[in-house]
Coordinates of C-alpha atoms in Angstrom, one line a residue:
X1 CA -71.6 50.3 -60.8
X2 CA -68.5 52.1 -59.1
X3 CA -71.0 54.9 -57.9
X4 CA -73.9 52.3 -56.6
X5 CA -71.2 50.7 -54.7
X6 CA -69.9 54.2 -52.8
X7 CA -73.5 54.8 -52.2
X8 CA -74.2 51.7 -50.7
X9 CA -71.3 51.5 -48.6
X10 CA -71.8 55.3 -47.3
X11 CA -75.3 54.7 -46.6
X12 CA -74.3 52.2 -44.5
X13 CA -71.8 54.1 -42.6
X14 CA -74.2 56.6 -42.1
X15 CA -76.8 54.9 -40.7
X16 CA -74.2 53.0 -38.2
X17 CA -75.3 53.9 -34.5
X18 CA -71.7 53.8 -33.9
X19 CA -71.1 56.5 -36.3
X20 CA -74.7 58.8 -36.2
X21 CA -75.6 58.2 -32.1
X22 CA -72.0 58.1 -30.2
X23 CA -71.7 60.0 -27.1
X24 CA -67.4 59.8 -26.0
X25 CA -66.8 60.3 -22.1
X26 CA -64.1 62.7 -20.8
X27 CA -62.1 59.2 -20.4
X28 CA -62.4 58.3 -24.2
X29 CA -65.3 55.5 -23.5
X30 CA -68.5 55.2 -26.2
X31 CA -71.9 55.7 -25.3
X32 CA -74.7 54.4 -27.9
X33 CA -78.6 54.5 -27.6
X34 CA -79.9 51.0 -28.1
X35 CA -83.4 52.2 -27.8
X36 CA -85.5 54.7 -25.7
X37 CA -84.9 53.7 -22.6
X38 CA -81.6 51.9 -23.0
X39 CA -78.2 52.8 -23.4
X40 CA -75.2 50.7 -23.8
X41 CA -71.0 51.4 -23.0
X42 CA -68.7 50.1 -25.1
X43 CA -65.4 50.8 -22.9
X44 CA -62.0 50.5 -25.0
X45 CA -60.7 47.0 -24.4
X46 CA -62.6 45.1 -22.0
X47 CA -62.5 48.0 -19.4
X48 CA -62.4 48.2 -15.8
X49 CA -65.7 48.3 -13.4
X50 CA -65.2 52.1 -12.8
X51 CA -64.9 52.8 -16.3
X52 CA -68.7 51.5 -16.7
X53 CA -70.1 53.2 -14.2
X54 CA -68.4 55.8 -14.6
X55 CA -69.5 56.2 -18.2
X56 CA -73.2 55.1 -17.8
X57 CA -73.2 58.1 -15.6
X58 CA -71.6 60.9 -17.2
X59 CA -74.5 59.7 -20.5
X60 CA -76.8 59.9 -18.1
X61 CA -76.1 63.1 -16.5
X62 CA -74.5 64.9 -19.6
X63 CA -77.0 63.4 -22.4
X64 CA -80.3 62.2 -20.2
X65 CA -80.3 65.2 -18.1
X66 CA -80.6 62.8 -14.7
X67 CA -80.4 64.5 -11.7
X68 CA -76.8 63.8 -9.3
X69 CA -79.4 61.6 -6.8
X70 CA -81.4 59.8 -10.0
X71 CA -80.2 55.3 -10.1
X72 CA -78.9 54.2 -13.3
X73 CA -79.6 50.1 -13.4
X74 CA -78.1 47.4 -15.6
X75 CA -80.1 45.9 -17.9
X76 CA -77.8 43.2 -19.4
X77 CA -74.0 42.8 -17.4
X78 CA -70.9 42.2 -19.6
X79 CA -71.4 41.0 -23.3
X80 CA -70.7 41.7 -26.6
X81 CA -72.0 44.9 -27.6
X82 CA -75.4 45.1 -29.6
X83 CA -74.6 48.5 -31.0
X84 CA -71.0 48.5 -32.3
X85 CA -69.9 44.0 -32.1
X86 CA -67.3 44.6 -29.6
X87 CA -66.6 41.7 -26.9
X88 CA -67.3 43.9 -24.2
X89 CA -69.9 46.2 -23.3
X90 CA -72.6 46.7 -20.5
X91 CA -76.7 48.0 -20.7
X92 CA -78.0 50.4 -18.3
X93 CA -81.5 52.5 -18.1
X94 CA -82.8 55.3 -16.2
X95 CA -86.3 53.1 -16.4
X96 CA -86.1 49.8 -15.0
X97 CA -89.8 49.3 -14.9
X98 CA -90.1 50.4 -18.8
X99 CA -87.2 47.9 -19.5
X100 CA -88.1 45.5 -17.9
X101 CA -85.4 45.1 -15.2
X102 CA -86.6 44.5 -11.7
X103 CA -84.7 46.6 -9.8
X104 CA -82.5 44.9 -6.8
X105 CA -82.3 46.4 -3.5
X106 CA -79.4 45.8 -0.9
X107 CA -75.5 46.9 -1.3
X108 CA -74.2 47.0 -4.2
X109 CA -71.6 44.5 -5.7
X110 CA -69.5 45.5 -8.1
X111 CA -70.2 43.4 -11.0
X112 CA -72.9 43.9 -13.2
X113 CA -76.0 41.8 -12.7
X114 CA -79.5 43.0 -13.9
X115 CA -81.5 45.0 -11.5
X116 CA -78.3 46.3 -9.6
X117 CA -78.0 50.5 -9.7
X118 CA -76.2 53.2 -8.3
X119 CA -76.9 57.2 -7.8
X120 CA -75.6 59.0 -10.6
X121 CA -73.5 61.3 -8.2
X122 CA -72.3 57.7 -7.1
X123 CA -70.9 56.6 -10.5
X124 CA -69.1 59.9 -11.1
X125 CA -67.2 58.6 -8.0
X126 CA -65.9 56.2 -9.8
X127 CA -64.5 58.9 -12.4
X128 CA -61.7 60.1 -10.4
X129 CA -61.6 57.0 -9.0
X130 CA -58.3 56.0 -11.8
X131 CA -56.1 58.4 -13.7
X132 CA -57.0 58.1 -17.4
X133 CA -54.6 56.6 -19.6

Protein backbone atom coordinates (compact mmCIF):
# COMPACT_ATOMS: atom_id res chain seq x y z
CA UNK A 1 0.00 0.00 0.00
CA UNK A 2 2.95 2.37 1.08
CA UNK A 3 4.50 1.84 -2.44
CA UNK A 4 1.03 2.37 -4.51
CA UNK A 5 0.68 5.44 -2.69
CA UNK A 6 4.48 6.92 -3.65
CA UNK A 7 3.57 5.85 -7.16
CA UNK A 8 0.53 7.58 -7.26
CA UNK A 9 1.55 10.67 -5.86
CA UNK A 10 4.90 10.80 -8.24
CA UNK A 11 2.87 10.09 -11.11
CA UNK A 12 1.12 12.90 -10.42
CA UNK A 13 3.93 15.26 -9.95
CA UNK A 14 5.26 14.14 -12.97
CA UNK A 15 2.68 14.64 -15.16
CA UNK A 16 2.11 18.34 -13.53
CA UNK A 17 2.54 20.97 -16.45
CA UNK A 18 3.99 22.98 -13.78
CA UNK A 19 6.63 20.61 -13.16
CA UNK A 20 7.25 18.73 -16.91
CA UNK A 21 6.47 22.07 -19.26
CA UNK A 22 7.84 25.29 -17.22
CA UNK A 23 9.88 27.79 -19.06
CA UNK A 24 11.44 30.58 -15.98
CA UNK A 25 12.31 34.12 -17.49
CA UNK A 26 15.55 35.89 -16.77
CA UNK A 27 13.25 37.79 -14.01
CA UNK A 28 12.19 34.45 -12.26
CA UNK A 29 8.51 34.52 -13.95
CA UNK A 30 6.82 30.86 -15.17
CA UNK A 31 5.85 30.19 -18.52
CA UNK A 32 3.47 27.04 -19.19
CA UNK A 33 1.98 25.64 -22.54
CA UNK A 34 -1.75 25.47 -22.11
CA UNK A 35 -2.13 24.03 -25.56
CA UNK A 36 -0.59 24.44 -29.13
CA UNK A 37 -1.20 27.70 -29.74
CA UNK A 38 -1.52 29.06 -26.20
CA UNK A 39 0.76 29.93 -23.53
CA UNK A 40 0.04 31.24 -20.19
CA UNK A 41 2.36 33.53 -17.41
CA UNK A 42 2.09 32.86 -14.02
CA UNK A 43 4.20 36.00 -12.61
CA UNK A 44 5.21 35.61 -8.80
CA UNK A 45 2.59 37.41 -6.78
CA UNK A 46 0.15 39.20 -8.73
CA UNK A 47 2.90 40.93 -10.92
CA UNK A 48 3.24 44.09 -12.52
CA UNK A 49 2.04 44.89 -16.38
CA UNK A 50 5.74 44.77 -17.56
CA UNK A 51 6.35 41.62 -15.96
CA UNK A 52 3.60 39.99 -18.42
CA UNK A 53 4.65 41.30 -21.35
CA UNK A 54 7.77 41.05 -20.69
CA UNK A 55 7.52 37.40 -20.03
CA UNK A 56 4.98 36.44 -22.87
CA UNK A 57 7.83 37.73 -24.98
CA UNK A 58 10.97 36.37 -23.84
CA UNK A 59 8.62 32.56 -24.30
CA UNK A 60 7.93 33.62 -27.36
CA UNK A 61 11.15 34.71 -28.62
CA UNK A 62 13.40 32.21 -26.59
CA UNK A 63 10.95 29.05 -26.77
CA UNK A 64 8.50 29.84 -30.01
CA UNK A 65 11.35 31.03 -32.05
CA UNK A 66 9.06 34.46 -33.03
CA UNK A 67 10.80 36.93 -34.83
CA UNK A 68 11.76 40.57 -32.76
CA UNK A 69 8.77 42.22 -35.30
CA UNK A 70 6.15 38.95 -34.76
CA UNK A 71 2.57 40.33 -32.17
CA UNK A 72 2.00 38.23 -29.27
CA UNK A 73 -2.04 38.76 -28.29
CA UNK A 74 -3.93 38.03 -25.11
CA UNK A 75 -6.16 35.52 -25.23
CA UNK A 76 -7.78 35.71 -21.71
CA UNK A 77 -6.51 39.08 -19.35
CA UNK A 78 -5.85 38.54 -15.60
CA UNK A 79 -7.30 35.27 -13.90
CA UNK A 80 -6.47 32.56 -12.08
CA UNK A 81 -4.13 30.41 -13.80
CA UNK A 82 -5.37 27.22 -15.72
CA UNK A 83 -1.96 25.56 -15.56
CA UNK A 84 -0.48 25.87 -12.06
CA UNK A 85 -4.15 27.50 -9.73
CA UNK A 86 -2.43 30.63 -8.92
CA UNK A 87 -4.74 33.94 -8.54
CA UNK A 88 -2.90 35.61 -11.16
CA UNK A 89 -1.90 34.83 -14.55
CA UNK A 90 -2.42 36.10 -18.22
CA UNK A 91 -2.99 33.91 -21.85
CA UNK A 92 -1.28 35.05 -24.92
CA UNK A 93 -0.79 33.35 -28.58
CA UNK A 94 1.27 33.84 -31.50
CA UNK A 95 -2.12 32.76 -33.50
CA UNK A 96 -4.97 34.76 -32.81
CA UNK A 97 -6.98 33.45 -35.71
CA UNK A 98 -6.27 29.61 -34.51
CA UNK A 99 -7.28 30.74 -30.93
CA UNK A 100 -9.85 32.36 -31.56
CA UNK A 101 -8.97 35.88 -30.51
CA UNK A 102 -9.95 38.61 -32.84
CA UNK A 103 -7.22 40.61 -32.89
CA UNK A 104 -7.71 44.59 -31.92
CA UNK A 105 -6.17 47.27 -33.81
CA UNK A 106 -5.40 50.85 -32.42
CA UNK A 107 -2.91 51.85 -29.50
CA UNK A 108 -2.36 49.78 -27.07
CA UNK A 109 -3.57 50.12 -23.42
CA UNK A 110 -1.84 48.60 -20.93
CA UNK A 111 -4.18 46.13 -19.47
CA UNK A 112 -4.90 43.02 -20.86
CA UNK A 113 -8.10 42.67 -22.83
CA UNK A 114 -8.48 39.86 -25.55
CA UNK A 115 -7.39 40.78 -28.96
CA UNK A 116 -4.78 43.51 -27.72
CA UNK A 117 -0.86 42.63 -28.85
CA UNK A 118 2.37 44.04 -28.99
CA UNK A 119 5.73 43.35 -31.23
CA UNK A 120 7.85 40.93 -29.52
CA UNK A 121 10.86 43.45 -29.72
CA UNK A 122 8.16 45.77 -27.98
CA UNK A 123 7.60 43.55 -24.91
CA UNK A 124 11.31 42.95 -24.33
CA UNK A 125 10.97 46.78 -23.73
CA UNK A 126 9.27 46.29 -20.96
CA UNK A 127 12.20 43.95 -19.53
CA UNK A 128 14.56 46.68 -18.66
CA UNK A 129 11.83 48.53 -18.11
CA UNK A 130 12.15 47.64 -13.85
CA UNK A 131 15.19 46.35 -12.02
CA UNK A 132 14.40 42.75 -10.90
CA UNK A 133 13.97 42.19 -7.39
Amino acid sequence: MKHLLCAAILACLSSSPAAADAFITNRGVRVLPVNDTVYEVVPRGSGGTWDYWCAAAEYARRELGAGWMDRFYVVRGRDVSVTTGRRSSVQFTLYPKRSGVEPKTGWLSLGFRTGESMSVQQGYGYCVNEPAL
